[in-house]
Structure formats: structure tokens, C-alpha cells
Short mmCIF file of C-alpha atoms in Angstrom, two decimals:
data_model
loop_
_atom_site.label_atom_id
_atom_site.label_comp_id
_atom_site.label_asym_id
_atom_site.label_seq_id
_atom_site.Cartn_x
_atom_site.Cartn_y
_atom_site.Cartn_z
CA MET A 1 22.10 34.56 54.44
CA THR A 2 18.25 35.37 56.46
CA ARG A 3 16.12 31.95 57.21
CA ARG A 4 13.75 34.33 55.00
CA SER A 5 16.85 33.68 51.73
CA CYS A 6 17.73 29.49 52.77
CA ALA A 7 14.02 29.66 51.44
CA ILE A 8 13.72 31.05 48.33
CA TYR A 9 17.38 29.29 47.46
CA THR A 10 15.89 26.01 48.50
CA VAL A 11 12.49 26.16 47.16
CA GLY A 12 14.58 27.45 43.65
CA ALA A 13 16.84 24.37 43.83
CA ILE A 14 14.00 21.91 43.90
CA CYS A 15 11.46 23.03 41.54
CA ALA A 16 14.92 23.17 38.73
CA LEU A 17 15.63 20.03 40.04
CA LEU A 18 11.97 18.83 39.01
CA LEU A 19 11.93 20.47 36.22
CA VAL A 20 14.67 18.92 34.71
CA SER A 21 14.61 15.78 35.81
CA GLY A 22 10.68 15.80 34.34
CA ILE A 23 11.52 17.40 31.35
CA ALA A 24 15.00 14.24 31.06
CA LEU A 25 12.32 11.23 31.35
CA MET A 26 10.23 12.95 29.44
CA VAL A 27 12.69 12.44 26.57
CA ALA A 28 13.55 9.28 27.32
CA GLN A 29 10.55 8.30 27.56
CA VAL A 30 11.66 6.37 30.44
CA PHE A 31 9.02 5.04 32.06
CA ARG A 32 6.90 4.40 29.48
CA ASN A 33 8.65 2.26 28.25
CA LEU A 34 8.95 0.34 32.18
CA MET A 35 5.09 0.03 31.73
CA HIS A 36 5.33 -1.71 28.43
CA LYS A 37 7.88 -3.25 29.05
CA ARG A 38 5.57 -5.05 32.38
CA LEU A 39 2.89 -4.98 29.65
CA LYS A 40 4.78 -7.25 27.13
CA LYS A 41 5.93 -9.47 29.69
CA GLU A 42 1.96 -10.33 31.41
CA ILE A 43 0.14 -9.99 28.08
CA VAL A 44 1.10 -13.51 26.40
CA LEU A 45 -0.71 -16.26 26.12
CA VAL A 46 0.93 -19.35 29.43
CA GLU A 47 -0.39 -20.28 32.27
CA GLY A 48 -1.20 -17.06 35.19
CA SER A 49 -0.70 -14.39 32.91
CA ARG A 50 -3.46 -11.46 32.67
CA VAL A 51 -5.26 -12.42 29.04
CA PHE A 52 -4.09 -16.32 29.60
CA GLU A 53 -8.26 -17.61 31.14
CA SER A 54 -9.76 -14.98 29.12
CA TRP A 55 -7.93 -16.23 26.13
CA LYS A 56 -9.53 -19.36 26.50
CA THR A 57 -12.32 -18.64 27.73
CA PRO A 58 -13.86 -15.01 25.81
CA PRO A 59 -16.26 -13.47 28.89
CA PRO A 60 -18.09 -11.25 26.18
CA PRO A 61 -21.15 -13.13 24.84
CA VAL A 62 -20.87 -13.64 21.02
CA PHE A 63 -23.74 -13.54 18.92
CA MET A 64 -24.68 -15.37 15.11
CA GLU A 65 -27.23 -13.55 13.23
CA PHE A 66 -28.61 -15.27 9.82
CA PHE A 67 -29.99 -13.56 7.05
CA PHE A 68 -31.15 -14.92 4.36
CA PHE A 69 -31.83 -14.20 0.61
CA ASN A 70 -35.80 -15.88 -0.68
CA VAL A 71 -36.24 -15.93 -3.86
CA THR A 72 -39.53 -14.77 -5.39
CA ASN A 73 -39.21 -15.41 -9.23
CA VAL A 74 -38.08 -18.73 -9.87
CA GLU A 75 -39.66 -19.77 -13.04
CA GLU A 76 -38.17 -16.33 -14.33
CA VAL A 77 -34.68 -17.20 -12.89
CA LEU A 78 -35.26 -20.60 -15.29
CA ASN A 79 -36.57 -18.70 -18.25
CA GLY A 80 -33.15 -16.56 -18.49
CA GLU A 81 -34.60 -13.98 -16.08
CA LYS A 82 -32.81 -11.85 -13.53
CA PRO A 83 -33.53 -13.26 -10.30
CA GLU A 84 -35.83 -11.45 -7.44
CA VAL A 85 -35.28 -11.75 -3.69
CA ASN A 86 -35.67 -10.77 -0.40
CA GLN A 87 -33.65 -10.36 2.86
CA ILE A 88 -35.92 -12.67 5.78
CA GLY A 89 -33.44 -12.38 9.91
CA PRO A 90 -31.85 -12.53 11.36
CA TYR A 91 -32.56 -16.06 13.18
CA THR A 92 -30.40 -15.26 16.02
CA TYR A 93 -27.92 -17.48 18.08
CA ARG A 94 -26.14 -16.64 20.85
CA GLU A 95 -22.12 -18.36 20.17
CA TYR A 96 -20.19 -19.73 22.67
CA ARG A 97 -17.27 -20.05 21.33
CA TYR A 98 -14.87 -21.81 24.29
CA LYS A 99 -9.95 -22.93 23.58
CA ASP A 100 -10.64 -27.08 23.44
CA ASN A 101 -7.44 -29.48 23.94
CA VAL A 102 -4.86 -26.18 25.86
CA THR A 103 -1.95 -27.59 25.70
CA MET A 104 1.53 -25.92 26.21
CA LEU A 105 4.55 -25.98 23.83
CA ASP A 106 8.01 -25.96 23.09
CA ASN A 107 9.24 -24.63 26.89
CA ASN A 108 5.88 -21.87 26.83
CA THR A 109 6.57 -20.62 23.24
CA LYS A 110 3.70 -22.41 22.17
CA VAL A 111 0.88 -23.49 22.78
CA SER A 112 -1.34 -26.03 20.94
CA ALA A 113 -5.41 -25.06 21.16
CA TYR A 114 -8.86 -26.18 18.89
CA ASN A 115 -11.15 -23.21 18.80
CA ALA A 116 -14.62 -24.79 19.22
CA LYS A 117 -17.82 -23.88 19.16
CA SER A 118 -21.60 -23.92 20.05
CA PHE A 119 -25.02 -22.44 19.28
CA VAL A 120 -28.23 -21.66 21.14
CA PHE A 121 -31.17 -20.25 19.29
CA LEU A 122 -32.56 -17.24 20.70
CA ARG A 123 -35.78 -16.60 19.38
CA ASP A 124 -36.03 -13.45 21.25
CA LYS A 125 -33.59 -11.47 18.95
CA SER A 126 -34.81 -13.76 15.98
CA VAL A 127 -37.64 -11.62 13.13
CA GLY A 128 -39.49 -15.84 13.39
CA ASP A 129 -38.91 -19.75 14.31
CA PRO A 130 -36.10 -21.48 12.38
CA ASP A 131 -38.46 -25.29 12.21
CA VAL A 132 -41.67 -23.09 10.77
CA ASP A 133 -40.00 -20.52 8.48
CA ASN A 134 -39.65 -21.76 5.08
CA ILE A 135 -36.75 -20.25 2.59
CA THR A 136 -36.87 -20.67 -1.16
CA THR A 137 -33.20 -21.16 -2.82
CA ILE A 138 -31.22 -22.66 -4.52
CA ASN A 139 -29.85 -25.60 -4.35
CA ILE A 140 -26.67 -25.90 -3.38
CA PRO A 141 -26.34 -29.74 -3.36
CA ILE A 142 -28.67 -30.38 -7.61
CA TRP A 143 -25.17 -27.88 -8.07
CA ALA A 144 -22.88 -29.60 -6.61
CA ALA A 145 -22.96 -32.58 -8.15
CA MET A 146 -23.08 -31.04 -12.11
CA ASN A 147 -20.71 -28.73 -11.16
CA LYS A 148 -18.39 -32.10 -11.29
CA ALA A 149 -19.51 -34.62 -13.12
CA GLN A 150 -18.10 -34.38 -16.47
CA GLY A 151 -18.47 -36.38 -19.42
CA PHE A 152 -20.33 -39.88 -18.98
CA LYS A 153 -21.09 -38.35 -15.51
CA SER A 154 -23.59 -36.11 -16.16
CA PHE A 155 -25.43 -38.70 -17.72
CA PHE A 156 -25.78 -41.31 -15.11
CA LEU A 157 -26.02 -37.81 -12.51
CA ASN A 158 -29.20 -36.56 -15.39
CA PHE A 159 -30.87 -40.16 -14.38
CA MET A 160 -30.24 -39.35 -10.17
CA ILE A 161 -31.65 -35.74 -10.67
CA LYS A 162 -34.67 -37.58 -12.78
CA GLY A 163 -34.43 -40.20 -10.52
CA THR A 164 -35.34 -37.93 -7.24
CA ASN A 165 -37.36 -35.35 -8.31
CA SER A 166 -34.72 -32.83 -7.42
CA ARG A 167 -34.84 -29.07 -9.14
CA LEU A 168 -32.63 -26.10 -9.33
CA PHE A 169 -34.16 -24.70 -7.09
CA THR A 170 -34.94 -26.02 -3.27
CA THR A 171 -37.81 -24.71 -0.77
CA ARG A 172 -36.29 -25.81 2.78
CA SER A 173 -37.29 -24.40 6.80
CA VAL A 174 -34.57 -22.18 7.97
CA GLN A 175 -33.83 -25.03 10.08
CA GLU A 176 -32.88 -27.55 7.73
CA LEU A 177 -30.71 -24.94 5.84
CA LEU A 178 -28.89 -24.02 8.39
CA TRP A 179 -28.21 -27.64 10.50
CA GLY A 180 -28.59 -30.60 7.31
CA TYR A 181 -31.65 -31.97 6.35
CA GLU A 182 -31.34 -35.65 4.14
CA ASP A 183 -31.23 -34.52 0.62
CA ALA A 184 -32.49 -37.43 -2.12
CA LEU A 185 -30.22 -35.99 -5.11
CA LEU A 186 -26.39 -37.26 -2.35
CA ASP A 187 -28.26 -40.09 -0.85
CA ARG A 188 -28.99 -41.86 -4.21
CA ILE A 189 -24.96 -40.51 -4.52
CA ALA A 190 -23.70 -41.78 -1.94
CA SER A 191 -25.93 -45.70 -3.13
CA SER A 192 -23.98 -45.61 -5.76
CA GLY A 193 -20.42 -46.35 -3.47
CA THR A 194 -19.00 -42.13 -4.18
CA ASP A 195 -17.34 -41.60 -1.06
CA VAL A 196 -20.51 -38.22 -0.18
CA GLU A 197 -22.07 -37.18 2.47
CA ARG A 198 -25.39 -37.56 2.31
CA VAL A 199 -27.23 -34.35 5.12
CA PHE A 200 -26.51 -30.70 3.62
CA GLY A 201 -26.55 -27.80 5.77
CA LEU A 202 -24.23 -23.86 5.40
CA MET A 203 -23.88 -24.99 9.05
CA TYR A 204 -23.65 -28.83 8.88
CA LYS A 205 -21.11 -30.15 11.13
CA LYS A 206 -20.27 -26.82 12.58
CA ASN A 207 -22.34 -26.62 16.17
CA GLU A 208 -20.33 -28.86 18.95
CA SER A 209 -17.21 -28.65 16.81
CA SER A 210 -13.42 -26.64 15.85
CA ASP A 211 -11.25 -25.78 13.10
CA GLY A 212 -9.08 -27.78 13.40
CA GLU A 213 -6.31 -28.01 15.64
CA PHE A 214 -4.05 -24.24 16.23
CA VAL A 215 -0.44 -23.60 16.89
CA PHE A 216 -0.17 -20.38 18.56
CA HIS A 217 2.83 -18.10 19.61
CA THR A 218 2.36 -17.27 23.91
CA GLY A 219 4.57 -13.77 22.99
CA THR A 220 7.10 -15.15 24.94
CA GLN A 221 10.04 -14.41 22.75
CA ASN A 222 8.63 -11.75 20.78
CA TYR A 223 5.18 -9.31 21.63
CA LEU A 224 4.61 -9.02 18.73
CA ASP A 225 4.61 -13.51 18.09
CA TYR A 226 1.52 -12.78 20.43
CA ALA A 227 -1.50 -15.62 19.14
CA ARG A 228 0.43 -15.43 16.49
CA ILE A 229 -0.02 -18.83 14.41
CA GLU A 230 2.60 -20.48 14.25
CA THR A 231 0.68 -23.77 11.73
CA TYR A 232 -3.74 -25.00 11.12
CA LYS A 233 -3.82 -28.31 11.37
CA GLY A 234 -0.65 -29.21 11.56
CA GLU A 235 0.70 -27.07 8.30
CA ARG A 236 2.95 -23.76 7.50
CA MET A 237 1.30 -23.37 3.91
CA LEU A 238 -2.28 -24.77 2.49
CA LYS A 239 -2.24 -26.31 -0.89
CA TYR A 240 -5.83 -24.95 -2.42
CA TRP A 241 -4.46 -22.22 -4.20
CA SER A 242 -1.48 -21.46 -7.16
CA THR A 243 0.73 -19.22 -5.00
CA ASN A 244 3.00 -19.31 -1.85
CA GLU A 245 1.62 -15.41 -1.20
CA SER A 246 -2.18 -17.16 -0.93
CA ASN A 247 -1.24 -20.42 0.84
CA SER A 248 0.52 -18.32 3.49
CA ILE A 249 -1.03 -18.72 6.85
CA LEU A 250 -1.05 -15.29 8.77
CA GLY A 251 -1.78 -13.29 11.35
CA SER A 252 -4.21 -14.90 14.57
CA ASP A 253 -6.86 -16.42 14.13
CA GLY A 254 -8.85 -13.17 14.75
CA SER A 255 -10.10 -14.33 18.69
CA ALA A 256 -6.58 -11.82 20.07
CA PHE A 257 -4.10 -9.36 19.25
CA HIS A 258 -0.48 -8.54 20.60
CA PRO A 259 -0.45 -5.43 22.56
CA LEU A 260 0.78 -1.82 21.49
CA LEU A 261 -1.14 -1.86 18.28
CA ASN A 262 -0.06 0.90 15.98
CA LYS A 263 -2.42 3.13 13.31
CA SER A 264 0.74 1.79 10.12
CA GLU A 265 -0.16 -1.77 10.92
CA ARG A 266 -0.98 -4.06 9.00
CA LEU A 267 -3.47 -6.83 11.27
CA TYR A 268 -3.56 -10.47 9.05
CA ILE A 269 -6.40 -13.51 9.92
CA PHE A 270 -6.34 -16.70 9.24
CA SER A 271 -9.54 -18.03 7.94
CA PRO A 272 -10.67 -20.81 7.91
CA ASP A 273 -13.81 -20.38 6.62
CA LEU A 274 -12.78 -18.52 3.79
CA CYS A 275 -9.70 -20.82 3.70
CA ARG A 276 -7.41 -17.83 2.99
CA THR A 277 -5.75 -15.46 4.64
CA ILE A 278 -6.82 -11.34 5.00
CA TYR A 279 -6.22 -7.99 6.09
CA MET A 280 -6.97 -5.20 7.72
CA GLU A 281 -6.01 -2.07 7.35
CA PHE A 282 -6.36 1.36 9.97
CA GLU A 283 -9.31 2.93 9.51
CA LYS A 284 -10.43 5.57 12.40
CA ASP A 285 -10.08 5.96 16.37
CA VAL A 286 -12.93 4.65 17.84
CA GLU A 287 -14.52 4.31 21.21
CA VAL A 288 -16.88 1.66 23.03
CA LYS A 289 -17.65 1.61 26.68
CA GLY A 290 -15.21 4.65 27.19
CA VAL A 291 -12.48 2.71 25.86
CA PRO A 292 -10.78 4.51 23.22
CA ALA A 293 -10.22 2.05 20.28
CA TYR A 294 -8.13 2.22 16.81
CA ARG A 295 -11.28 0.96 13.93
CA PHE A 296 -9.80 -1.93 12.41
CA THR A 297 -11.61 -3.18 8.22
CA PRO A 298 -10.80 -4.73 5.39
CA PRO A 299 -10.24 -2.41 2.55
CA ARG A 300 -11.30 -2.63 -0.82
CA SER A 301 -7.83 -5.14 -2.00
CA VAL A 302 -8.77 -7.95 0.26
CA LEU A 303 -10.93 -9.42 -2.37
CA ALA A 304 -10.09 -7.35 -5.70
CA SER A 305 -9.63 -9.09 -9.17
CA LYS A 306 -5.72 -9.81 -9.69
CA GLU A 307 -6.13 -6.65 -12.65
CA GLU A 308 -6.68 -4.77 -8.98
CA ASN A 309 -4.83 -6.08 -7.04
CA PRO A 310 -2.45 -8.71 -8.86
CA ALA A 311 -1.01 -9.92 -5.67
CA ASN A 312 -4.30 -11.70 -5.45
CA LYS A 313 -3.71 -13.61 -8.63
CA GLY A 314 -3.06 -17.41 -6.62
CA PHE A 315 -6.91 -17.10 -6.09
CA CYS A 316 -8.21 -17.64 -9.31
CA VAL A 317 -9.30 -21.23 -9.42
CA THR A 318 -8.34 -21.47 -12.79
CA PRO A 319 -6.91 -19.27 -15.37
CA LYS A 320 -10.46 -18.74 -16.57
CA GLU A 321 -11.81 -19.05 -14.01
CA CYS A 322 -11.11 -15.70 -12.15
CA LEU A 323 -13.67 -13.46 -10.83
CA GLY A 324 -13.44 -9.86 -10.84
CA THR A 325 -13.14 -7.26 -7.21
CA GLY A 326 -15.82 -8.23 -4.25
CA VAL A 327 -15.62 -12.02 -4.65
CA LEU A 328 -13.52 -14.99 -3.33
CA LYS A 329 -14.69 -18.30 -5.04
CA VAL A 330 -13.71 -21.19 -2.47
CA SER A 331 -14.49 -24.47 -4.36
CA PRO A 332 -10.56 -25.47 -3.85
CA CYS A 333 -11.80 -26.42 -0.43
CA ARG A 334 -14.75 -27.19 -0.40
CA LYS A 335 -15.01 -30.15 -2.08
CA GLY A 336 -14.98 -28.62 -5.78
CA ALA A 337 -18.69 -26.57 -4.95
CA PRO A 338 -19.38 -23.28 -6.93
CA VAL A 339 -19.33 -21.28 -4.10
CA VAL A 340 -17.85 -17.79 -3.85
CA ALA A 341 -17.37 -15.66 -0.50
CA SER A 342 -18.00 -12.08 -0.27
CA PHE A 343 -18.79 -9.13 1.67
CA PRO A 344 -23.31 -9.33 2.00
CA HIS A 345 -25.17 -7.86 -0.77
CA PHE A 346 -21.97 -7.65 -2.39
CA TYR A 347 -20.25 -4.33 0.21
CA LEU A 348 -17.09 -3.63 -2.34
CA GLY A 349 -17.68 -5.24 -4.95
CA GLU A 350 -17.82 -4.48 -8.59
CA ASP A 351 -21.08 -2.68 -10.11
CA LYS A 352 -22.34 -6.28 -12.21
CA TYR A 353 -22.72 -8.62 -8.85
CA ILE A 354 -25.06 -5.84 -7.55
CA ALA A 355 -26.91 -4.92 -10.15
CA ALA A 356 -27.51 -8.82 -11.24
CA ILE A 357 -29.76 -9.49 -8.49
CA GLY A 358 -32.89 -8.14 -7.88
CA GLY A 359 -33.18 -7.21 -3.96
CA MET A 360 -29.06 -6.23 -3.44
CA SER A 361 -28.52 -2.75 -1.57
CA PRO A 362 -24.12 -2.16 0.28
CA GLN A 363 -23.97 -0.82 2.91
CA ARG A 364 -21.67 0.53 5.02
CA HIS A 365 -23.07 0.48 8.28
CA HIS A 366 -24.64 -2.57 8.06
CA HIS A 367 -22.55 -4.67 5.76
CA GLN A 368 -19.07 -3.80 6.75
CA THR A 369 -16.41 -6.47 8.48
CA PHE A 370 -14.26 -4.45 10.89
CA LEU A 371 -12.20 -5.28 14.71
CA ASP A 372 -12.02 -2.36 17.37
CA LEU A 373 -9.06 -2.80 18.84
CA ASN A 374 -8.11 -0.69 22.38
CA PRO A 375 -4.26 -0.36 21.55
CA THR A 376 -2.49 -0.01 24.60
CA THR A 377 -3.60 -4.06 25.34
CA GLY A 378 -5.01 -5.01 21.34
CA VAL A 379 -7.87 -6.37 23.63
CA ILE A 380 -11.53 -6.82 20.82
CA VAL A 381 -13.78 -4.83 22.60
CA ARG A 382 -16.00 -3.96 19.39
CA ALA A 383 -16.31 -6.44 16.59
CA SER A 384 -18.44 -8.02 13.53
CA LYS A 385 -17.32 -10.31 11.13
CA ARG A 386 -19.69 -10.54 7.85
CA ALA A 387 -19.92 -12.83 5.16
CA GLN A 388 -21.71 -13.86 2.25
CA VAL A 389 -22.32 -17.37 0.90
CA ASN A 390 -23.67 -17.23 -2.90
CA ILE A 391 -23.03 -20.09 -5.66
CA LEU A 392 -21.80 -19.21 -8.70
CA ILE A 393 -24.93 -20.73 -11.62
CA ASN A 394 -24.26 -20.87 -14.66
CA ARG A 395 -25.22 -23.33 -18.18
CA ILE A 396 -24.00 -26.71 -17.81
CA SER A 397 -23.03 -28.84 -20.57
CA GLY A 398 -24.78 -31.92 -20.34
CA PHE A 399 -28.29 -30.96 -17.70
CA PRO A 400 -30.53 -29.55 -20.08
CA ASP A 401 -32.53 -27.79 -17.51
CA THR A 402 -29.58 -25.33 -17.56
CA LYS A 403 -29.42 -24.46 -21.05
CA SER A 404 -31.03 -20.92 -19.82
CA LEU A 405 -29.56 -19.75 -17.24
CA LYS A 406 -27.54 -16.69 -17.20
CA GLU A 407 -24.23 -17.20 -15.12
CA THR A 408 -24.75 -14.97 -12.58
CA ILE A 409 -23.20 -15.55 -8.64
CA PHE A 410 -26.58 -16.27 -6.48
CA PRO A 411 -26.54 -14.71 -2.97
CA VAL A 412 -27.60 -17.47 -1.04
CA MET A 413 -27.67 -15.67 2.93
CA PHE A 414 -25.12 -13.94 4.58
CA LEU A 415 -24.21 -13.68 8.78
CA ASN A 416 -22.53 -11.54 11.12
CA GLU A 417 -21.13 -12.86 13.75
CA SER A 418 -20.47 -9.57 16.51
CA VAL A 419 -19.57 -9.52 19.77
CA VAL A 420 -19.03 -6.66 22.45
CA ILE A 421 -17.03 -6.08 25.62
CA ASP A 422 -18.69 -6.91 28.31
CA ASP A 423 -18.66 -4.78 31.80
CA ALA A 424 -16.96 -6.85 34.07
CA SER A 425 -14.66 -6.83 31.44
CA ALA A 426 -14.71 -3.41 30.53
CA ALA A 427 -14.39 -1.74 33.53
CA LYS A 428 -10.56 -4.51 34.18
CA LEU A 429 -9.62 -2.45 30.99
CA HIS A 430 -10.67 0.62 32.20
CA LYS A 431 -8.54 0.29 36.16
CA LEU A 432 -4.82 -1.30 33.34
CA LEU A 433 -5.24 1.84 31.14
CA MET A 434 -5.26 3.64 34.25
CA ILE A 435 -1.93 2.50 35.54
CA VAL A 436 -0.20 2.57 32.55
CA ASN A 437 -1.11 6.08 31.03
CA VAL A 438 -0.61 6.96 35.51
CA GLY A 439 3.34 4.84 35.24
CA SER A 440 3.82 6.12 31.73
CA ASN A 441 3.08 9.93 32.45
CA PHE A 442 4.59 10.42 35.71
CA PRO A 443 7.32 12.20 34.33
CA LEU A 444 4.27 14.92 33.49
CA ILE A 445 3.22 14.73 37.65
CA ILE A 446 7.07 15.78 38.44
CA VAL A 447 7.63 18.29 35.22
CA GLY A 448 4.13 19.75 37.22
CA LEU A 449 5.15 19.86 40.67
CA GLY A 450 7.72 21.77 39.57
CA GLY A 451 5.51 24.37 37.41
CA ILE A 452 4.44 25.02 40.30
CA MET A 453 7.44 25.22 42.50
CA LEU A 454 8.69 27.40 39.86
CA ILE A 455 5.65 29.65 40.16
CA VAL A 456 6.09 29.36 44.76
CA PHE A 457 9.78 30.64 43.78
CA ILE A 458 8.36 33.50 41.81
CA ILE A 459 6.27 34.63 44.04
CA LEU A 460 8.11 34.35 47.17
CA LEU A 461 11.56 36.79 44.69
CA ILE A 462 8.31 39.43 44.94
CA ARG A 463 7.84 39.15 47.97
CA ALA A 464 11.82 39.38 49.01
CA HIS A 465 12.02 42.39 45.96
CA GLN A 466 8.34 44.35 47.70
CA GLN A 467 10.22 43.32 51.18
CA LYS A 468 13.10 45.20 50.77
CA THR A 469 11.84 48.03 48.91
CA ALA A 470 9.94 49.12 51.51
CA THR A 471 12.74 49.27 53.81
CA GLU A 472 14.84 50.78 51.40
CA GLU A 473 11.07 53.80 51.84
CA ASP A 474 11.44 53.33 55.58
CA ILE A 475 15.05 54.36 55.73
CA SER A 476 14.69 57.30 53.38
CA TYR A 477 11.95 59.29 55.19
CA SER A 478 13.38 58.33 59.14
CA PRO A 479 14.78 62.11 60.54
CA ALA A 480 18.57 63.87 60.30
CA ASN A 481 18.83 62.63 64.24
CA THR A 482 17.34 62.78 67.76
CA LYS A 483 18.08 66.67 68.18
CA GLU A 484 15.47 68.17 65.42
CA LYS A 485 12.66 65.48 66.92
CA ASP A 486 14.23 66.32 70.57
CA ASP A 487 13.40 70.17 70.00
CA GLY A 488 9.43 71.36 69.94
CA GLN A 489 10.11 74.41 67.54
CA ASN A 490 11.98 73.16 64.76
CA GLY A 491 10.10 69.55 64.87
CA ASN A 492 9.85 67.50 62.59
CA TYR A 493 7.10 68.68 60.53
CA ILE A 494 5.14 64.89 60.10
CA GLY A 495 5.16 64.58 64.26
CA MET A 496 3.17 68.94 64.51
CA THR A 497 0.59 69.13 65.65
CA THR A 498 -2.00 71.89 66.16
CA LYS A 499 -2.01 74.39 69.15
CA THR A 500 -4.24 74.72 72.47
CA GLU A 501 -4.76 77.28 72.28
CA GLN A 502 -5.33 78.29 77.22
#
């Protein structure tokens, strides 16, 4: 066997080995499974893991924007006419989040923590000064008090209302509405021996505070349990609603999600502000700072009526207090106050709620809640939580000032809590994804090398064939014998030359 033939056989063998092994590894997904196994081990809530520190203190900046609905026709509303409002905002705050009092439990399979938050006002990202700008809106303390006063209590409350000169609508500064003010009516009620707060504010006691203790699964036993809530305030179930399904505490707190997400799954998030679990479903593929992501959004069914979604029947406060699609009465966890939650401008809600208030204009781009998650790691690369606070107003027996009012879900304000991954975190995520992709696709590299060797093998075969053909042609044109070649008179035709005359 010649050296050339040996080289051809060697290249062919290597080519076959690379192609067969590469395809076999691709079919078995060996390297992909190895990389995923490594991810599952690294993305856990334990000291020293890749994600633990960023879970405790998230590096990307979070911003909280508040938009208020200023009522422009109070007297007309009191006479039963349609309310007209104009949106004022945003008043933007930098939100600092961190996990406080973090304690490992049950041999690192669970971890307890408090979600602490603090807010700092950002004038350059706001429309005005919250200490100066005034908003005319529903007087929430008086409506809360009227809804709780039954029978003879309404007489005493009417006396207090007149004594404090309280009205159904109030004008307050943004600072007061958000962070609290001492209300004259609440002060009078508290002085009578009733256990109520004297101060009211939409964000009162939420600055430099927490929602309560959470116990999370760390994900060490099952990656699908990563950041899943085990208990909230020591309980596995809520006690506000009428069915176990409605009271269930499911999923995460919205700050972390398990790796290796797929488009078909439903993400559950427990929200203390809504006093319930909501869910999100895949909407579309997006990209943020070069990082691929899945967008998950809450579908209409989350806040659908019990007729549209029977699973929501447990959220009816009473059988007679079932609201329509797009709104949720949360009075059971708001000390009986007639507070109604919705998406901004009643986005995804019934048309009747939008039509009842002049100035409502729901738009998907501005009012949709969404989560953009990198499917490989579960990391949040962009998110916006948008929610609206409303008050249910209507005629209340025993309170003459409400006699002309129509039942209306009245918008007070909405918030937009948003975050986008910072550049440093995005760069780290890019690097991790590159490692995962290269590792997972290593069989493709092997197949690619096999393909290159196949091309080399084919070229060598072609050249060997061409050389063999050329050799055969040389043999076919050789002289029959040496005598003919030496015979000057009968020489080869190819060797004949013209005779030169002497």
C-alpha cells in the first residue's frame, strides 16, 4: 500500500468517526444535558451559588412611577353625572430592593427572607414636585368608614363627618396621598376607641418596610422549585377568599424564576398587594440588550368574571358582590375598604368600566404588565408591573351625600414598577449563555469537522482517480519497442523532425 493510499484511508476513517460520533451525540443530546445539569446545580439559592448575591441584592435599578387621576368635575359627579379625570404623572422614585434577615433552613433546601423596599424621589424623571402638586380625588378614608358603618353606627359616623367637615372628594398633595397624612375623620374615629390608623396614604408604611416573611425553596432538590414560595407569613394558604383555589399561594414572588423555561408553561406569581396569586403565559420572543427572552403576560382570564372564567368565583366577596371582567375587589385584605384593583385605564376590562369614566384610554404598550425572561437561566432582563387602585362608589344607606351617585369604579392612581437589566449584568449573562451554547452545540462542531474531513476525503479520491487515469494514458502512448525508437528512418511519428538541407 502506497503512502498516498494510506493517507486516503486514514482521512476516510477519521471522517466516518467524526460524523458518526457527532450525529450520535446530537441525537442523545449528551452535551446539552450536561450543560443543563450544570445550570440546575449553579442556579440555586444557597451561599456561593452563581445567583445568590444578586437574588439578595438585585443590581439592576428599579423605578416606581405613580400616575394620578385628577377629578375635574366634582360637583357634577355628586349630582350623578359622569366623572371626568385627567392623568397627571409620572412621579418617579428609585426603588431599592433587598432581601433582609436571610436564613437558610432544612439543610439548605429552603431559605426565609423579608422583601425590604425603600424609595427615593427622582425629580428629573418626574413631572413635578410631590410636595407642591395637588390632586383632587376620592376621599378614601370617608368611603372606607361609610362602607363599614352599619345600622345605628351610620348615625354616629354622620355626626363625625359633619364635625370634621369631611367631604366625599378631597384635594391633597401627591406627597400626602402617597406617603400619608393625618386625616381628621380617622383621628376622630380612633379617639372614640376604634382600632384604626389615624394616618392614611396609598404607600403609607411601605417605605423602608417589607411585606412579611417568605420561605422559598432553594431549588437544590428540584430545579423547578427554584424560588417557589413554601409559606408566606407562616401560612401556605390565604384566608381572604371563598375557595381553596383562590386562597392558594403558588409560584414565586416575581423576583426570580427557575431556569430552562419553555413557552408552554404558565408562570405563577403571588402578589401580597393583590392578596392573591396571578399567572402569566407566553406571548412572544423578544430581545433585550442582545439577550434573547420570552415575554410572559397575564391573560384576560386572570381578572375575568366568574361567568367568563369559573375558576375566579372564589374571588367574589359575596355572591352579590361579583364584579365583571378586568377588576378585582380586594376589600377582604384592606380592612373592608371598597378598594378595587385593575390594570391601568381598565386595560383588559369590560367596556362599561372604561366608558363610565371620562379620560380612560387603555393602550397595550403603556398599560400591559409583562415579564421578559431569558429562557435558559430564568433571569429577568426587563419587566413592568402595572396596576391601578380604584374605589367602588355608590349609594350607601344612611349617608345622604351619596344619594345621587351612580355605582362606579372610580380610578385613583396607577403605578408602573419597571426594571431593565444593567449593562454589567447583561455582559455576564452573555458570557454564560455563550458557554452554555458552545457546550450544548459541541456535537455540531464535531459534525462540522467531520464534514470538512469528508470534503478532504472526496478531494483526495478525485485526485487519486485523476492521477491513475493520467498514468494509464502515458502507458497507452509509449513506443512499441526500442528498436523503432532508434530507427532513424522508421522512427516514431512524434519524434520525426524536418530534414535540413546541406
